[in-house]
Tab-separated table of C-alpha atoms in Angstrom:
chain	number	residue	atom	x	y	z
A	1	MET	CA	-12.134	-43.400	19.869
A	2	LEU	CA	-13.206	-39.872	20.776
A	3	ARG	CA	-9.580	-38.922	21.465
A	4	ILE	CA	-8.461	-40.185	18.079
A	5	ASN	CA	-11.200	-38.231	16.290
A	6	LEU	CA	-10.328	-35.129	18.284
A	7	LEU	CA	-6.629	-35.497	17.426
A	8	ILE	CA	-7.434	-35.945	13.741
A	9	ILE	CA	-9.603	-32.821	13.727
A	10	LEU	CA	-6.905	-30.798	15.517
A	11	PHE	CA	-4.285	-32.096	13.085
A	12	PHE	CA	-6.322	-30.987	10.069
A	13	LEU	CA	-7.000	-27.585	11.638
A	14	PHE	CA	-3.294	-27.114	12.309
A	15	VAL	CA	-2.262	-28.170	8.802
A	16	SER	CA	-4.880	-26.029	7.066
A	17	CYS	CA	-3.885	-22.924	9.062
A	18	LYS	CA	-0.214	-23.265	8.140
A	19	ARG	CA	-0.729	-22.699	4.437
A	20	SER	CA	0.814	-19.348	3.641
A	21	VAL	CA	0.824	-19.453	-0.168
A	22	ASP	CA	-2.847	-20.151	-0.893
A	23	GLY	CA	-4.250	-17.660	-3.346
A	24	VAL	CA	-0.797	-16.508	-4.517
A	25	ILE	CA	0.497	-16.873	-8.047
A	26	GLN	CA	4.066	-15.942	-8.867
A	27	THR	CA	4.627	-14.823	-12.438
A	28	THR	CA	7.805	-15.492	-14.386
A	29	ASN	CA	8.679	-11.817	-13.740
A	30	ASN	CA	8.635	-12.590	-9.988
A	31	ILE	CA	5.471	-10.604	-9.325
A	32	ASN	CA	3.459	-12.223	-6.545
A	33	ILE	CA	-0.227	-11.850	-7.299
A	34	VAL	CA	-2.338	-12.276	-4.171
A	35	PHE	CA	-5.936	-13.225	-4.944
A	36	HIS	CA	-8.424	-11.802	-2.435
A	37	ASP	CA	-11.619	-12.594	-4.359
A	38	ILE	CA	-11.751	-15.195	-7.092
A	39	SER	CA	-14.597	-15.110	-9.562
A	40	ASN	CA	-15.853	-18.222	-11.292
A	41	VAL	CA	-17.974	-16.267	-13.766
A	42	GLY	CA	-16.931	-13.579	-16.163
A	43	ALA	CA	-14.514	-13.367	-19.030
A	44	PRO	CA	-10.807	-12.677	-19.348
A	45	VAL	CA	-9.617	-9.480	-20.992
A	46	LYS	CA	-8.919	-9.531	-24.737
A	47	LYS	CA	-6.392	-7.475	-26.659
A	48	GLY	CA	-7.880	-4.152	-27.722
A	49	ASP	CA	-10.595	-4.195	-25.037
A	50	TYR	CA	-10.988	-1.715	-22.197
A	51	ILE	CA	-10.318	-2.865	-18.644
A	52	ASN	CA	-12.696	-1.331	-16.111
A	53	SER	CA	-11.276	-1.569	-12.626
A	54	GLN	CA	-11.085	-0.141	-9.169
A	55	LEU	CA	-7.529	0.712	-8.160
A	56	ILE	CA	-6.033	1.729	-4.861
A	57	VAL	CA	-2.275	2.245	-4.957
A	58	LYS	CA	-0.193	3.012	-1.866
A	59	ASP	CA	3.514	3.517	-1.318
A	60	SER	CA	5.676	1.807	1.303
A	61	ASN	CA	4.631	4.441	3.879
A	62	ASP	CA	0.972	3.577	3.255
A	63	SER	CA	0.420	6.967	1.580
A	64	LEU	CA	-2.099	7.081	-1.215
A	65	VAL	CA	-0.564	7.252	-4.701
A	66	PHE	CA	-3.698	6.638	-6.772
A	67	ASN	CA	-7.323	5.848	-6.033
A	68	SER	CA	-10.074	5.272	-8.587
A	69	ASP	CA	-12.547	6.894	-6.218
A	70	PHE	CA	-10.803	10.238	-6.790
A	71	ASN	CA	-9.643	9.789	-10.383
A	72	GLY	CA	-12.185	7.582	-12.082
A	73	LEU	CA	-15.746	7.877	-13.245
A	74	ASN	CA	-17.828	6.893	-10.205
A	75	GLY	CA	-14.848	5.033	-8.776
A	76	VAL	CA	-14.077	3.139	-11.990
A	77	SER	CA	-10.815	3.565	-13.869
A	78	SER	CA	-10.684	2.427	-17.487
A	79	PHE	CA	-7.562	1.394	-19.365
A	80	LEU	CA	-7.097	0.233	-22.932
A	81	TYR	CA	-5.580	-3.258	-22.985
A	82	ASP	CA	-3.067	-2.452	-25.695
A	83	SER	CA	0.551	-3.378	-26.404
A	84	SER	CA	1.872	-1.291	-23.512
A	85	MET	CA	-0.096	-3.599	-21.193
A	86	TYR	CA	0.090	-7.005	-22.837
A	87	ASN	CA	3.805	-6.583	-23.599
A	88	SER	CA	4.559	-5.302	-20.093
A	89	SER	CA	5.762	-7.106	-17.003
A	90	TYR	CA	2.072	-7.404	-16.066
A	91	SER	CA	1.089	-9.514	-19.087
A	92	GLU	CA	0.865	-12.731	-17.038
A	93	LEU	CA	-1.129	-10.894	-14.410
A	94	PHE	CA	-3.860	-9.988	-16.905
A	95	LYS	CA	-3.834	-13.485	-18.439
A	96	ASN	CA	-4.756	-14.910	-15.012
A	97	LEU	CA	-7.667	-12.557	-14.317
A	98	ILE	CA	-11.347	-12.780	-15.082
A	99	GLU	CA	-14.091	-10.280	-14.358
A	100	GLY	CA	-14.834	-10.124	-10.653
A	101	ASP	CA	-11.331	-11.004	-9.411
A	102	ARG	CA	-9.740	-8.819	-6.760
A	103	ILE	CA	-5.973	-8.977	-6.383
A	104	SER	CA	-2.999	-7.135	-4.973
A	105	PHE	CA	0.645	-7.076	-5.970
A	106	ILE	CA	3.806	-5.092	-5.303
A	107	THR	CA	5.621	-3.313	-8.100
A	108	THR	CA	7.520	-0.075	-8.736
A	109	GLN	CA	5.891	3.262	-9.452
A	110	ARG	CA	7.856	3.379	-12.712
A	111	GLU	CA	6.437	0.086	-14.015
A	112	PHE	CA	2.924	0.929	-12.862
A	113	SER	CA	2.891	4.418	-14.392
A	114	ASN	CA	4.418	3.221	-17.645
A	115	CYS	CA	1.939	0.365	-18.048
A	116	PHE	CA	-1.307	1.918	-16.839
A	117	PHE	CA	-0.787	5.593	-17.747
A	118	LYS	CA	1.777	5.277	-20.556
A	119	TYR	CA	3.973	7.744	-18.726
A	120	ASN	CA	7.714	7.098	-18.683
A	121	ASP	CA	9.400	10.512	-18.489
A	122	PHE	CA	10.805	10.290	-14.969
A	123	ASP	CA	13.558	12.358	-13.357
A	124	SER	CA	13.459	11.257	-9.750
A	125	ASP	CA	14.602	8.202	-7.809
A	126	PHE	CA	11.322	8.047	-5.894
A	127	ILE	CA	9.710	6.548	-8.979
A	128	ASP	CA	11.625	3.297	-8.399
A	129	GLN	CA	10.129	2.871	-4.938
A	130	SER	CA	7.795	-0.037	-4.292
A	131	ILE	CA	4.061	0.420	-4.300
A	132	LYS	CA	1.228	-1.921	-3.452
A	133	VAL	CA	-1.517	-2.127	-6.058
A	134	ASN	CA	-5.007	-3.280	-5.055
A	135	PHE	CA	-6.871	-4.093	-8.243
A	136	ARG	CA	-10.492	-5.156	-8.719
A	137	PHE	CA	-11.307	-6.285	-12.265
A	138	ILE	CA	-14.872	-5.064	-12.860
A	139	SER	CA	-15.302	-5.756	-16.568
A	140	SER	CA	-13.731	-5.897	-19.983
A	141	CYS	CA	-15.467	-4.234	-22.934
A	142	ASP	CA	-14.828	-3.690	-26.605
A	143	GLU	CA	-15.019	-0.092	-27.823
A	144	GLU	CA	-18.748	-0.132	-28.549
A	145	ASN	CA	-19.737	-1.733	-25.241
A	146	GLN	CA	-17.355	0.572	-23.360
A	147	ILE	CA	-19.423	3.589	-24.423
A	148	THR	CA	-22.560	1.896	-23.077
A	149	PHE	CA	-20.751	0.935	-19.852
A	150	LYS	CA	-19.605	4.505	-19.221
A	151	THR	CA	-23.047	6.010	-19.849
A	152	LYS	CA	-24.520	3.663	-17.222
A	153	LEU	CA	-22.080	5.025	-14.639
């Protein structure tokens, strides 16, 4: 009986360790969103709100492309959730997030810069290189609450 119980336990350990897609959502645009922290409290972002986040973006050579610690207010980067975001290839990504989630995904520098910074005047091929985006969704605020949020930082 002890052997059977031991075999059952080993079987379940083996099966549970083989799962390689847990925490991954693939969008219809073929962006794989890897969830590192999943929040069960908080609200999703609404159109017209500000997204407060921590971003670390690295290229394929692991070189830093963007970091909220160096470019944000006390490590927080804020973006307006407007049509350039909710009509972008990341629209499904933001629909699946709530405050407190931490994710990563791979995209191109062109898509990232166009969506987050509204910059699309590119001359170089390097802009089509892949980057890895680590994104922590801190909060979502309307315009009035965003002013209060920023003054607390």
